Coordinates of C-alpha atoms in Angstrom, one line a residue:
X1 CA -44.7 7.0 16.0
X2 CA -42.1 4.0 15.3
X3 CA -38.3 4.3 15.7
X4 CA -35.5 1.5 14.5
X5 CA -31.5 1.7 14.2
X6 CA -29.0 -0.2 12.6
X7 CA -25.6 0.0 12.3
X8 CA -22.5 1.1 9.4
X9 CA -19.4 2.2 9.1
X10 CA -17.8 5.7 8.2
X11 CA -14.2 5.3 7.0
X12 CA -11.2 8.1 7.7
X13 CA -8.9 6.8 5.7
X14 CA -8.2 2.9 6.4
X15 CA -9.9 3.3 9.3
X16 CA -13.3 3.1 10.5
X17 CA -16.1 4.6 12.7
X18 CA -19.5 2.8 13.7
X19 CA -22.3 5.1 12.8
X20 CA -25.8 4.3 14.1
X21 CA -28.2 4.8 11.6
X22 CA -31.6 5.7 13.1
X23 CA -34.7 5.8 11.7
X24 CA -37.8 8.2 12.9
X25 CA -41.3 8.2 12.1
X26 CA -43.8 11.3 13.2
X27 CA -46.9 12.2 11.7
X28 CA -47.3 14.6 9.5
X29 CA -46.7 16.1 6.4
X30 CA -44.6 13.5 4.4
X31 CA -41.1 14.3 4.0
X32 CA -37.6 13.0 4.0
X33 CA -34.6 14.6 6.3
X34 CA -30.9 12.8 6.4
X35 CA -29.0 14.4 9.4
X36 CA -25.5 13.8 10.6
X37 CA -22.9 15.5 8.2
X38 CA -23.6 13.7 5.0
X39 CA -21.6 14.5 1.9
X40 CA -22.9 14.8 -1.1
X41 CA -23.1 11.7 -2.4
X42 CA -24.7 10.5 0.9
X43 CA -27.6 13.4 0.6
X44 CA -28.6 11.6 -2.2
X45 CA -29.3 8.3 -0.5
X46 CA -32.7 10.0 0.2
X47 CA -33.7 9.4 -3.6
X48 CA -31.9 5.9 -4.2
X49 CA -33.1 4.7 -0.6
X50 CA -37.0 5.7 -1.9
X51 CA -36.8 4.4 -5.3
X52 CA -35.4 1.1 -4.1
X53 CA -38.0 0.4 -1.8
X54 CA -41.0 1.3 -4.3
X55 CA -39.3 -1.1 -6.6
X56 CA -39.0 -3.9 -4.7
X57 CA -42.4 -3.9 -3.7
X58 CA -42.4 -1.8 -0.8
X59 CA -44.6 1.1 0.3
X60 CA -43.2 3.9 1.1
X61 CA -44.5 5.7 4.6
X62 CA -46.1 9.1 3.9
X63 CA -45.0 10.4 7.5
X64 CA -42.3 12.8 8.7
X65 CA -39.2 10.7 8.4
X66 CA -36.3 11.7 9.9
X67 CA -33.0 9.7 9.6
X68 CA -29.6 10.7 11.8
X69 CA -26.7 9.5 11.8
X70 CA -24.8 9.0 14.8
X71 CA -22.1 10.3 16.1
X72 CA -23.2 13.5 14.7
X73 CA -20.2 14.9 14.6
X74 CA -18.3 12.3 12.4
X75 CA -18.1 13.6 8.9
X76 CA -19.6 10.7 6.7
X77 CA -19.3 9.8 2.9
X78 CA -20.1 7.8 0.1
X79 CA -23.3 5.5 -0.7
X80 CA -22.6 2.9 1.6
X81 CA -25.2 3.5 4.3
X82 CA -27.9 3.3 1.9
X83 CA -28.5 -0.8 3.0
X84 CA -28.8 0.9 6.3
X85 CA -31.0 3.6 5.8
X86 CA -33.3 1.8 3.7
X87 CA -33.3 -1.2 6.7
X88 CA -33.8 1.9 9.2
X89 CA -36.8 2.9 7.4
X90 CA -38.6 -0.2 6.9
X91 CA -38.1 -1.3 10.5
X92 CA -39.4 1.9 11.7
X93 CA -42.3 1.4 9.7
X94 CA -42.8 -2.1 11.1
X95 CA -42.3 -3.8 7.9
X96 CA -39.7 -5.8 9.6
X97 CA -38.6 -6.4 13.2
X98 CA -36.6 -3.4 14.7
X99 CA -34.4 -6.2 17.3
X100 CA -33.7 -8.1 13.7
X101 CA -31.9 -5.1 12.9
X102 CA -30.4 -3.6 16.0
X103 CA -27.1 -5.2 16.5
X104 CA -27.0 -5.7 12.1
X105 CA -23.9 -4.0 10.4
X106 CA -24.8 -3.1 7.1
X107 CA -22.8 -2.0 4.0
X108 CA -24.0 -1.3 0.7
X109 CA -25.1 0.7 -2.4
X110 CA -28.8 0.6 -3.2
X111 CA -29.4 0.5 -6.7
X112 CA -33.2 2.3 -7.7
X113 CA -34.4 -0.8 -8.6
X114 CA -33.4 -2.4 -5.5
X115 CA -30.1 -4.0 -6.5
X116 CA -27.3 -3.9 -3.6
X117 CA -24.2 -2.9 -5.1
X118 CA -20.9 -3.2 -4.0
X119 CA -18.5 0.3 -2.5
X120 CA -15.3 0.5 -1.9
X121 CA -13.6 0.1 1.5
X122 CA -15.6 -3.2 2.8
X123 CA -12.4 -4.7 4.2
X124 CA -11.7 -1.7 6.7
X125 CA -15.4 -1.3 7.4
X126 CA -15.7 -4.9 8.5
X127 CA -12.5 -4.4 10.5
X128 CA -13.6 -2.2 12.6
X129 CA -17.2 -3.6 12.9
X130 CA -15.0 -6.1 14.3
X131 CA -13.5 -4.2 16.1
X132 CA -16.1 -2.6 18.0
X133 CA -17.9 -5.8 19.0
X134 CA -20.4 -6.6 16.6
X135 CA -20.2 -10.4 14.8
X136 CA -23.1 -10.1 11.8
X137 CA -22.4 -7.7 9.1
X138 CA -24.9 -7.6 6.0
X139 CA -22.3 -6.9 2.8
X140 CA -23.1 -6.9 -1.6
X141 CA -22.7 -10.2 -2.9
X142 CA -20.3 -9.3 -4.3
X143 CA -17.8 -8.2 -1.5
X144 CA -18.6 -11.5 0.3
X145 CA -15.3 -13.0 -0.3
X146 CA -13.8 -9.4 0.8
X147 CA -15.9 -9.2 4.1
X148 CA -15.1 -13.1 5.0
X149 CA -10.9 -12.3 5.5
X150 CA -12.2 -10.7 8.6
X151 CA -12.2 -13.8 11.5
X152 CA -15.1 -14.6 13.6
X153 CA -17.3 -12.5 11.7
X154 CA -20.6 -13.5 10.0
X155 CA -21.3 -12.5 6.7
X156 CA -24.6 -12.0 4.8
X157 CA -23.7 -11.6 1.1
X158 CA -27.4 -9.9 -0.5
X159 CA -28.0 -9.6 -4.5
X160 CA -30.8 -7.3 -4.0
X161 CA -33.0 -6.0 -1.2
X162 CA -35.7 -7.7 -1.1
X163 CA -33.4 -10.9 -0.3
X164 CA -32.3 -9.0 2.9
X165 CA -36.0 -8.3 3.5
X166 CA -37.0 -11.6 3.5
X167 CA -34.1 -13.0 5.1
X168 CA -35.0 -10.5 8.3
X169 CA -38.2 -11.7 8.3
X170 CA -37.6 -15.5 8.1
X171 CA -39.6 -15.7 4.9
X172 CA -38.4 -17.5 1.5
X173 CA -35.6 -15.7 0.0
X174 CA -36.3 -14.8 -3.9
X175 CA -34.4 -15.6 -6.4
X176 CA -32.6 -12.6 -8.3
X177 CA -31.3 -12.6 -11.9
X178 CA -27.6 -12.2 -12.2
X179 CA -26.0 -10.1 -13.9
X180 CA -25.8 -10.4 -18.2
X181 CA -21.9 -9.9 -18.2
X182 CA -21.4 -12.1 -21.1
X183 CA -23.3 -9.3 -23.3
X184 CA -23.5 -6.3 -21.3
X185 CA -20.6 -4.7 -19.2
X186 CA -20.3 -4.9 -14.9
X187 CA -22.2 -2.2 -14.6
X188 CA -22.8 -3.2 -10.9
X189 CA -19.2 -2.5 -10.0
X190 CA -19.2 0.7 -12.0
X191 CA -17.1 3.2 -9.0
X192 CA -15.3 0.7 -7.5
X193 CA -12.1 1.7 -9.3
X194 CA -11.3 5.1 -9.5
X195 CA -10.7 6.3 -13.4
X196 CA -6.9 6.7 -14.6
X197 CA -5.7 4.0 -11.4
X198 CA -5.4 -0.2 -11.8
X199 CA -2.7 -2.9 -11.5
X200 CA -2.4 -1.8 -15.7
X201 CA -0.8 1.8 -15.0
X202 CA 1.8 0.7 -12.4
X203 CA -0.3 0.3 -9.2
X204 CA -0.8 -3.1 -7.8
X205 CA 1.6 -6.1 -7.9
X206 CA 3.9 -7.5 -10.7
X207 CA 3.3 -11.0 -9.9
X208 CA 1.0 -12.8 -12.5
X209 CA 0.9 -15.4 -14.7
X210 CA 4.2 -14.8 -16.4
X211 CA 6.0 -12.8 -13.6
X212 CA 9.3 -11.0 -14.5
X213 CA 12.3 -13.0 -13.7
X214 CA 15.7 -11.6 -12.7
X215 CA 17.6 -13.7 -14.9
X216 CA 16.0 -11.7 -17.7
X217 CA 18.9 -8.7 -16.7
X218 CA 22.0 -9.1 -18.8
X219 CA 25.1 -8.5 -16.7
X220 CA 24.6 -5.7 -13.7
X221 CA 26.5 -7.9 -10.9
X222 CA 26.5 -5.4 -8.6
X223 CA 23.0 -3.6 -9.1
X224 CA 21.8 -7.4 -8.8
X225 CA 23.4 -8.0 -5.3
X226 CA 22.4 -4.4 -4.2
X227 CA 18.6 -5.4 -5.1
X228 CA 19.4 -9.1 -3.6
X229 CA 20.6 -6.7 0.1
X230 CA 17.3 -4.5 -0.6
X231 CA 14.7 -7.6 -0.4
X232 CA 16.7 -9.2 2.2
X233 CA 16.5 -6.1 4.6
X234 CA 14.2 -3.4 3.5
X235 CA 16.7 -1.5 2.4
X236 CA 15.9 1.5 0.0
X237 CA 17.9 1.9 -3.5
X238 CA 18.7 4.9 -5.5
X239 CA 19.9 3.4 -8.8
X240 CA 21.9 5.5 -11.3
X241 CA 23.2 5.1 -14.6
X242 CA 22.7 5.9 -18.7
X243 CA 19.4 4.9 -20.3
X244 CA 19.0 1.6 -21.5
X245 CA 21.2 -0.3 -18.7
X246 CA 18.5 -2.2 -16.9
X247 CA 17.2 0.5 -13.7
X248 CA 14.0 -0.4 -14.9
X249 CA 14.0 -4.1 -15.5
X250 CA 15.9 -4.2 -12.2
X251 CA 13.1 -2.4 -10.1
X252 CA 10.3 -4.7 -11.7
X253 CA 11.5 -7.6 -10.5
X254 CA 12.4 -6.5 -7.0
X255 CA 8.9 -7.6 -5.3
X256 CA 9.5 -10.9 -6.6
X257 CA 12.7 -11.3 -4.5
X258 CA 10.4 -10.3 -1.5
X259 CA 8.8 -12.8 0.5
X260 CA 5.0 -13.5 0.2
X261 CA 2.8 -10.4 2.7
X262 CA 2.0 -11.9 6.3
X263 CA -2.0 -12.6 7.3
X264 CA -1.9 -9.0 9.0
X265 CA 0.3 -7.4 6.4
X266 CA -2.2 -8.6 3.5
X267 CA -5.0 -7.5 5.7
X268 CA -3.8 -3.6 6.1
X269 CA -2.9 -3.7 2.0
X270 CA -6.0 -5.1 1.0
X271 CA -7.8 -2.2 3.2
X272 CA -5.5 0.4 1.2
X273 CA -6.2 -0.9 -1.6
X274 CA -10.1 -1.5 -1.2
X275 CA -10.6 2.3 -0.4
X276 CA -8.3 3.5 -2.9
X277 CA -10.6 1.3 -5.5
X278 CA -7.5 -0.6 -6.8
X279 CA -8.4 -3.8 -6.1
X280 CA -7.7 -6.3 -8.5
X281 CA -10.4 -7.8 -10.0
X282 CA -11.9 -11.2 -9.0
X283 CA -9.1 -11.2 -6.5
X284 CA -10.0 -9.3 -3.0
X285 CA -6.8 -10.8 -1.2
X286 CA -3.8 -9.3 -1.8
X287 CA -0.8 -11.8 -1.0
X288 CA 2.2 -10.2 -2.7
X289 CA 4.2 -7.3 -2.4
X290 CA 2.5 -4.5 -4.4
X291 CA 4.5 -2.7 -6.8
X292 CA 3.6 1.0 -7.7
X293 CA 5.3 3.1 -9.9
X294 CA 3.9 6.5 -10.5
X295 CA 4.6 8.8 -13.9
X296 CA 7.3 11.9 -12.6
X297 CA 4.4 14.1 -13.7
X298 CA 2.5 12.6 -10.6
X299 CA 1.1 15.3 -8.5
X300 CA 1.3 15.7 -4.5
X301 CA -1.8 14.6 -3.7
X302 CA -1.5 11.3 -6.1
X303 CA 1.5 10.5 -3.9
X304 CA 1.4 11.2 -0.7
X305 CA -2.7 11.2 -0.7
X306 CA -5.3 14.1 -0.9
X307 CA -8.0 15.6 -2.5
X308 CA -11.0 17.1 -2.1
X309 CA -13.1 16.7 1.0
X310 CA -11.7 13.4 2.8
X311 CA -8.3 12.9 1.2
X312 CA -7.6 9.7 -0.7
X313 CA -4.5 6.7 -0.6
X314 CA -1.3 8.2 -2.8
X315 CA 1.1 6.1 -4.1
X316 CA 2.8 5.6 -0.8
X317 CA 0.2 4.2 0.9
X318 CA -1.0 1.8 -2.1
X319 CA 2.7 0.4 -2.0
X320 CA 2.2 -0.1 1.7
X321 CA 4.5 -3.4 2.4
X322 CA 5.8 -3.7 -1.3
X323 CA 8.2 -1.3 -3.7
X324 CA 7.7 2.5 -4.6
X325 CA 9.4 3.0 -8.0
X326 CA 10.3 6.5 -8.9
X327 CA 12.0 6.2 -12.5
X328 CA 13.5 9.3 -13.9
X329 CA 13.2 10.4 -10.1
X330 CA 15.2 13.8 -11.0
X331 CA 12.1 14.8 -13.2
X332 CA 9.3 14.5 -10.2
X333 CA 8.3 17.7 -8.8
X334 CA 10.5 18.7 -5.6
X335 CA 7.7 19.3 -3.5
X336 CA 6.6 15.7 -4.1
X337 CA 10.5 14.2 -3.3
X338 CA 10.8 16.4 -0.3
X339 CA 7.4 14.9 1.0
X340 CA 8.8 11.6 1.1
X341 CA 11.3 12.1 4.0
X342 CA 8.6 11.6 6.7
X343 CA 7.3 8.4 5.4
X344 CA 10.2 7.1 4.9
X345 CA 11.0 7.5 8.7
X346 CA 8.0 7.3 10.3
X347 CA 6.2 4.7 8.0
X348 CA 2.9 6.2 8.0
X349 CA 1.7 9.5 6.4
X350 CA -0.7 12.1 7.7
X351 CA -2.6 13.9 5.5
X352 CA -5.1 17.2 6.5
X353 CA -7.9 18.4 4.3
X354 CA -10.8 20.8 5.0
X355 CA -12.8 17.5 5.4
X356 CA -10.4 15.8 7.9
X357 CA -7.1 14.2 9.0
X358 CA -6.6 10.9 7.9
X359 CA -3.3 8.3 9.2
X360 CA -2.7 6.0 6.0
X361 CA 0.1 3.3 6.5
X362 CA 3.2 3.9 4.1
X363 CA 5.9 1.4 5.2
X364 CA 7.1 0.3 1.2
X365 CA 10.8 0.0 -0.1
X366 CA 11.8 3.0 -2.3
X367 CA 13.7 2.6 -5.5
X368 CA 14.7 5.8 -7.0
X369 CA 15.9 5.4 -10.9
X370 CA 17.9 8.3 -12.3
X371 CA 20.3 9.2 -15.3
X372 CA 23.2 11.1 -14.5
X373 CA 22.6 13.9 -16.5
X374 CA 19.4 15.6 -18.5
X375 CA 20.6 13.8 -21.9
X376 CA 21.5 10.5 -20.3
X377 CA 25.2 10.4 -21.9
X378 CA 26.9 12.3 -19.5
X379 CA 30.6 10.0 -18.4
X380 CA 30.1 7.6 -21.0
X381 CA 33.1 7.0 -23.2
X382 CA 32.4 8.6 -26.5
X383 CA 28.8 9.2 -25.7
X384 CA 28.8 12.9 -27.1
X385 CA 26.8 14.2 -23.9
X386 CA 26.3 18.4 -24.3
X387 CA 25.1 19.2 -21.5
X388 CA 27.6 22.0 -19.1
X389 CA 28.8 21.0 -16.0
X390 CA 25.9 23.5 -14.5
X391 CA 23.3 21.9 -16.2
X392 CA 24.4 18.3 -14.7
X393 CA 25.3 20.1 -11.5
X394 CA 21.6 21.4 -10.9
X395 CA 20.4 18.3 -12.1
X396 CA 21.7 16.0 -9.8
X397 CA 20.7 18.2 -7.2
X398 CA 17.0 17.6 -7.7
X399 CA 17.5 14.8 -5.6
X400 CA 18.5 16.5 -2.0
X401 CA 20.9 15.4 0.5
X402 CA 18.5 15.3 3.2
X403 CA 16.7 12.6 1.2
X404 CA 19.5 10.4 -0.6
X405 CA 20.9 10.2 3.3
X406 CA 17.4 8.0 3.7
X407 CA 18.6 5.8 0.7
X408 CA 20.6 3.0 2.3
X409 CA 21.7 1.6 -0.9
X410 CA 23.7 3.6 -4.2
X411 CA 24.6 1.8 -7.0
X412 CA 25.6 3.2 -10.5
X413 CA 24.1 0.7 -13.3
X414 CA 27.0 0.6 -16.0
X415 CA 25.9 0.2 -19.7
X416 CA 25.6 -3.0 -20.3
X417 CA 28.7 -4.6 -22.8
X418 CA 28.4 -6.3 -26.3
X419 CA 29.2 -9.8 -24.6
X420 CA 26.6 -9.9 -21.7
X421 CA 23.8 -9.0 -23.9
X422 CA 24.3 -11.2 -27.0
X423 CA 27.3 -13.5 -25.1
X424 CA 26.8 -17.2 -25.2
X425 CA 23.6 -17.4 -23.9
X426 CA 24.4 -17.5 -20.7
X427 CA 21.9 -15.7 -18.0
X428 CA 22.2 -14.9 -14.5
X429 CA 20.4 -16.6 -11.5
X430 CA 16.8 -16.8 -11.4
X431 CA 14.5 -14.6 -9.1
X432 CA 13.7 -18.3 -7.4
X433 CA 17.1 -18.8 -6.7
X434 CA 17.9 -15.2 -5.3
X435 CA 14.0 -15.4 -3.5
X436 CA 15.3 -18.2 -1.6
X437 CA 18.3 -16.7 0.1
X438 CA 16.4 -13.8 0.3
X439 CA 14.0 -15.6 2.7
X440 CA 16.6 -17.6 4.6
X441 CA 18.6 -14.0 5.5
X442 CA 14.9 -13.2 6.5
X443 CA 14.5 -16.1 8.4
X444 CA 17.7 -15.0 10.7
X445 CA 16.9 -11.6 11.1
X446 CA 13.4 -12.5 12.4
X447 CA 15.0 -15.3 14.5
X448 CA 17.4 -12.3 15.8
X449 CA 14.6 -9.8 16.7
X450 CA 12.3 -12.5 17.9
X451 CA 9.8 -10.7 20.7
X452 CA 11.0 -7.4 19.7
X453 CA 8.6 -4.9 17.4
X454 CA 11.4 -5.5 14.7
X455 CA 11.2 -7.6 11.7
X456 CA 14.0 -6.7 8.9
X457 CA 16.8 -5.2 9.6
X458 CA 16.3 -1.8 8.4
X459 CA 13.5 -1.2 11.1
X460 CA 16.0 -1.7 13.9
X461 CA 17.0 1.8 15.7
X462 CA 20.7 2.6 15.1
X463 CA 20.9 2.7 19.6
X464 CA 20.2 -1.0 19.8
X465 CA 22.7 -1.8 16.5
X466 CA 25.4 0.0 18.7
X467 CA 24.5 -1.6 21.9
X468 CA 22.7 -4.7 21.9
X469 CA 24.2 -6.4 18.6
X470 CA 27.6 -4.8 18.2
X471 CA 29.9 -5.8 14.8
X472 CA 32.9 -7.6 15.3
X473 CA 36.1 -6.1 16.7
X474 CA 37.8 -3.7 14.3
X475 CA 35.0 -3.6 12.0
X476 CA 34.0 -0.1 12.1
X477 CA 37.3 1.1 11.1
X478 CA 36.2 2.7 7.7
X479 CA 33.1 4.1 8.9
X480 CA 35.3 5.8 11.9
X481 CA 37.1 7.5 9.1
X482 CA 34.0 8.4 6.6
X483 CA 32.5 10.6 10.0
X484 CA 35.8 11.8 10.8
X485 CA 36.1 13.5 7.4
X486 CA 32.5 14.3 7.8
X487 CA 31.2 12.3 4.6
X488 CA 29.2 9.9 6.7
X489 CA 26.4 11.6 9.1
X490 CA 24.9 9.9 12.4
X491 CA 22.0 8.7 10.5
X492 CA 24.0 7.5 7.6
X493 CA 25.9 5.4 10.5
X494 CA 22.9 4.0 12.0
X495 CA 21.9 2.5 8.5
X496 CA 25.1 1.4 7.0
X497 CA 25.2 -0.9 10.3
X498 CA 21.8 -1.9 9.0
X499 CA 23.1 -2.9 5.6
X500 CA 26.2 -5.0 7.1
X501 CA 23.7 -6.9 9.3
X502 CA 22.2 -7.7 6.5
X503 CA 25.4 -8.3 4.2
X504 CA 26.4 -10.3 7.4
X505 CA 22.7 -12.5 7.6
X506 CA 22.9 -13.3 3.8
X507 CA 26.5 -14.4 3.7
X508 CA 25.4 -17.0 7.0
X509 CA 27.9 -14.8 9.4
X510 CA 26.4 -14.3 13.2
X511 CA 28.0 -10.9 13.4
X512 CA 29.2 -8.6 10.8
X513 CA 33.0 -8.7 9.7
X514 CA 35.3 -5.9 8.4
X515 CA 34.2 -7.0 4.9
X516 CA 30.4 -6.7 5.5
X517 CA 30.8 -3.3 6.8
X518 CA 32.6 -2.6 4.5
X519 CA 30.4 -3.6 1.5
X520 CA 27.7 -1.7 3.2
X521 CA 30.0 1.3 3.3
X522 CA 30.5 1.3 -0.1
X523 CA 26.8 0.5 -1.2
X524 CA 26.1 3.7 1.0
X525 CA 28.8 5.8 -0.2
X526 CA 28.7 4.5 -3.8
X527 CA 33.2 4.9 -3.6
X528 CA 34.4 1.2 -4.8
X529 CA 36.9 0.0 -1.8
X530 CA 38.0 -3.0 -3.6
X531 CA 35.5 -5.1 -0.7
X532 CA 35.2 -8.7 -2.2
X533 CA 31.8 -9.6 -2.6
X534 CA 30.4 -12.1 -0.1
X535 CA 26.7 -11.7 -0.7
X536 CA 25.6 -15.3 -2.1
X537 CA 27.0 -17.8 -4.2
X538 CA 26.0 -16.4 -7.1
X539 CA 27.1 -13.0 -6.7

């Protein structure tokens, strides 16, 4: 009888669970049993786990073999414990050492002919192998550069397995062809993005090699210094106006204005995006604010997360730390627009399936994008819109109260005029310029909040705004007023303060004035109160 574990990693969302993978060997008649909850895909580890070993010159033991994964009652998924079983196998049949293996995490595909391919969700794995102690982790190749963001861990990138064989064994380690990718396609990361997702169709960042620049938008001063307010402090943005007046172009360049993810905030994005299989490629490190902007004809599950079995990142989650653009935001399903309320407050979303409950991080900055009626025209001079007063009515109303009173910022988009778009060539500031007040307004918010759980100012509870850092005297005259007459509720209260503190941060004042709170009144209310603007020189 011979026995042998080794370890891997089962992931419930971004987070993972170490699974010992042990191997038994009993005589008699030969057969092949995988315990522990297996999915599907896992089940059929028996046959690539077999197949891999024959063909890398291994024999196969024709004895009961028995392989469980533990905890048992831990659903697990996907083909990443094949490295593991196959490692479990051959220990137990003394082809290798069983204490080389022991305290080994592994993670990969096997391919039939022994080839260890790479999965999805190597970052979070080797977090929480991390996590639970363990400092050697046995990963693809190809997800080396993935697994080595983790600190203080040791990582063994394989091409195939009898490299990790002999490598175990302290024998030479063979050479393995690579890959033909000049004639033949990656066929070795075939899976690793899901079909119908990528950085192409709106999920992943807008930053590349010829990002989109602010000064590109003709005109829009005051959509500009809203979006300027939005980077500065998290804010959301609910943008409204005709088609063709630059909602779009405006929301594109918002992650540039934002300032480069922190170590730990690139960590949990990469993980998001790693399981989701969104990844861009070559590039395993994700170090700007991801930008995702969904089609309105985006189901629930594609947003918020889901499907079968173990649900999957939505579009929330993958624009964890970065901008969630819903354009034409009227035409998304209201089941999906009503589900956005609790991320919004809570920053994370919980998701339950038949095949689990998984906690996926969704702290991103919301842009909604909408037209002001179903034609577009509707309050423009001589713009010939038909649609009734009911029709614009019901229309606006898509968008519920309880849900605009989480959007901190409201700004209508005017059609742009004859002489900003073909004026005298003149062009507004760049998104370098505004990036760098931006990060300075950053920079005093952070120094404000410094060994408090608070980084922007649209994280800060509305108690400690009314408390701890209070607005100048006679500030909160207007907003007395607005909640007097009952167009301003408690929560719309708590985040126009959160708006003037920012105002009040970019235009270098320690506290707010009248005027900041009173530009983040009307940025809230979207009612002009003839408040000059103070936000930037530029503005």
């Amino acid at each position: 009888m011979g026995f042998a574990r080794t370890c891997s990693v089962a992931l419930v969302g971004v987070e993972g669970v170490v699974v010992e993978v042990q191997a038994d060997l009993e005589p008699g008649v030969a057969a092949f049993t995988l315990v522990g909850l297996p999915d599907k895909s896992l089940s059929e580890s028996r046959d690539r786990v077999r197949a891999a070993l024959v063909n890398s010159g291994e024999t196969w033991p024709q004895k009961k073999l028995t392989v469980g994964l533990s905890p048992a009652s831990v659903p697990k998924s996907g083909s990443g414990f094949d490295l593991a079983v196959a490692c479990a196998v051959l220990a137990a049949a003394e082809r290798i050492a069983p204490t080389a293996i022991a305290d080994l995490m592994m993670i990969g595909e096997l391919g039939l002919d022994g080839r260890v391919r790479p999965v999805r969700g190597v970052l979070p794995a080797v977090l929480a192998a991390a996590d639970a102690g363990y400092r050697h982790v046995v990963v693809p190749e190809r997800a080396t550069a993935e697994a080595t963001l983790v600190p203080d861990i040791a990582v063994l990138g394989v091409r195939s397995l009898r490299q990790l064989i002999a490598a175990l064994n302290d024998e030479p380690i063979p050479e393995e062809e690579p890959d033909d990718n000049d004639r033949h396609p990656d066929t070795i990361s075939t899976g690793l993005t899901i079909p119908g997702l990528g950085p192409g169709l709106g999920l992943g960042t807008t930053r590349g090699a010829h990002p989109p620049d602010l000064a590109d938008v003709a005109g829009q001063p005051a959509a500009r210094k809203a979006l300027e307010i939005a980077a500065a402090g998290s804010h959301h943005l609910y943008l409204s106006g005709p088609p063709g007046a630059g909602k779009t172009m405006l929301a594109e360049r918002l992650p540039g204005l934002l300032p480069p993810l922190t170590r730990q905030e690139s960590l949990e994005v990469t993980a998001v995006h790693s399981i989701a299989g969104v990844l861009p490629p070559g590039k395993p490190h994700i170090e700007s604010a991801p930008y995702c902007a969904p089609h309105h004809s985006a189901t629930m599950p594609s947003i918020v997360g889901g499907g079968s079995g173990l649900p999957r990142p939505g579009a929330v989650s993958l624009a964890h730390h970065g901008v969630l653009f819903l354009d034409e935001a009227p035409e998304f399903s209201t089941r999906v627009l009503e589900a956005l309320r609790q991320p919004l407050e809570s920053g994370h979303v919980v998701v339950a399936r038949s095949g689990g409950v998984m906690r996926l991080p969704a702290k991103f900055l919301l842009v909604f994008a909408a037209n002001p009626c179903p034609c577009g025209r509707h309050a423009l001079l001589g713009g010939g819109c038909e649609c009734t007063p009911n029709q614009v009515r019901r229309y606006q109303a898509r968008l519920s109260g309880p849900l605009l009173d989480r959007v901190d910022l409201r700004v209508t988009v005017d059609t742009v005029s004859r002489s900003e778009l073909i004026g005298h060539g003149t062009r507004g500031e760049t998104t370098a310029h505004v990036a760098e007040r931006v990060h300075e307004a950053r920079q005093r918010a952070a120094a404000r909040y410094q060994d408090l759980p608070w980084n922007t100012n649209s994280e800060v509870p509305g108690h400690e705004l009314r408390t701890r850092w209070r607005v100048r005297t006679g500030a909160m005259r207007d907003i007395e007023r607005e909640m007097e007459r009952g167009l301003l509720t408690a929560r719309g209260l708590d985040r126009v303060l959160r708006v003037a503190w920012t105002v009040a941060d970019l235009a270098g004042h320690d506290r707010p004035s009248y005027d900041d709170v009173g530009q983040a009144l009307q940025l809230r209310t979207g009612v002009h109160r003839g408040v000059p603007a103070t936000v930037g020189s530029g503005t």
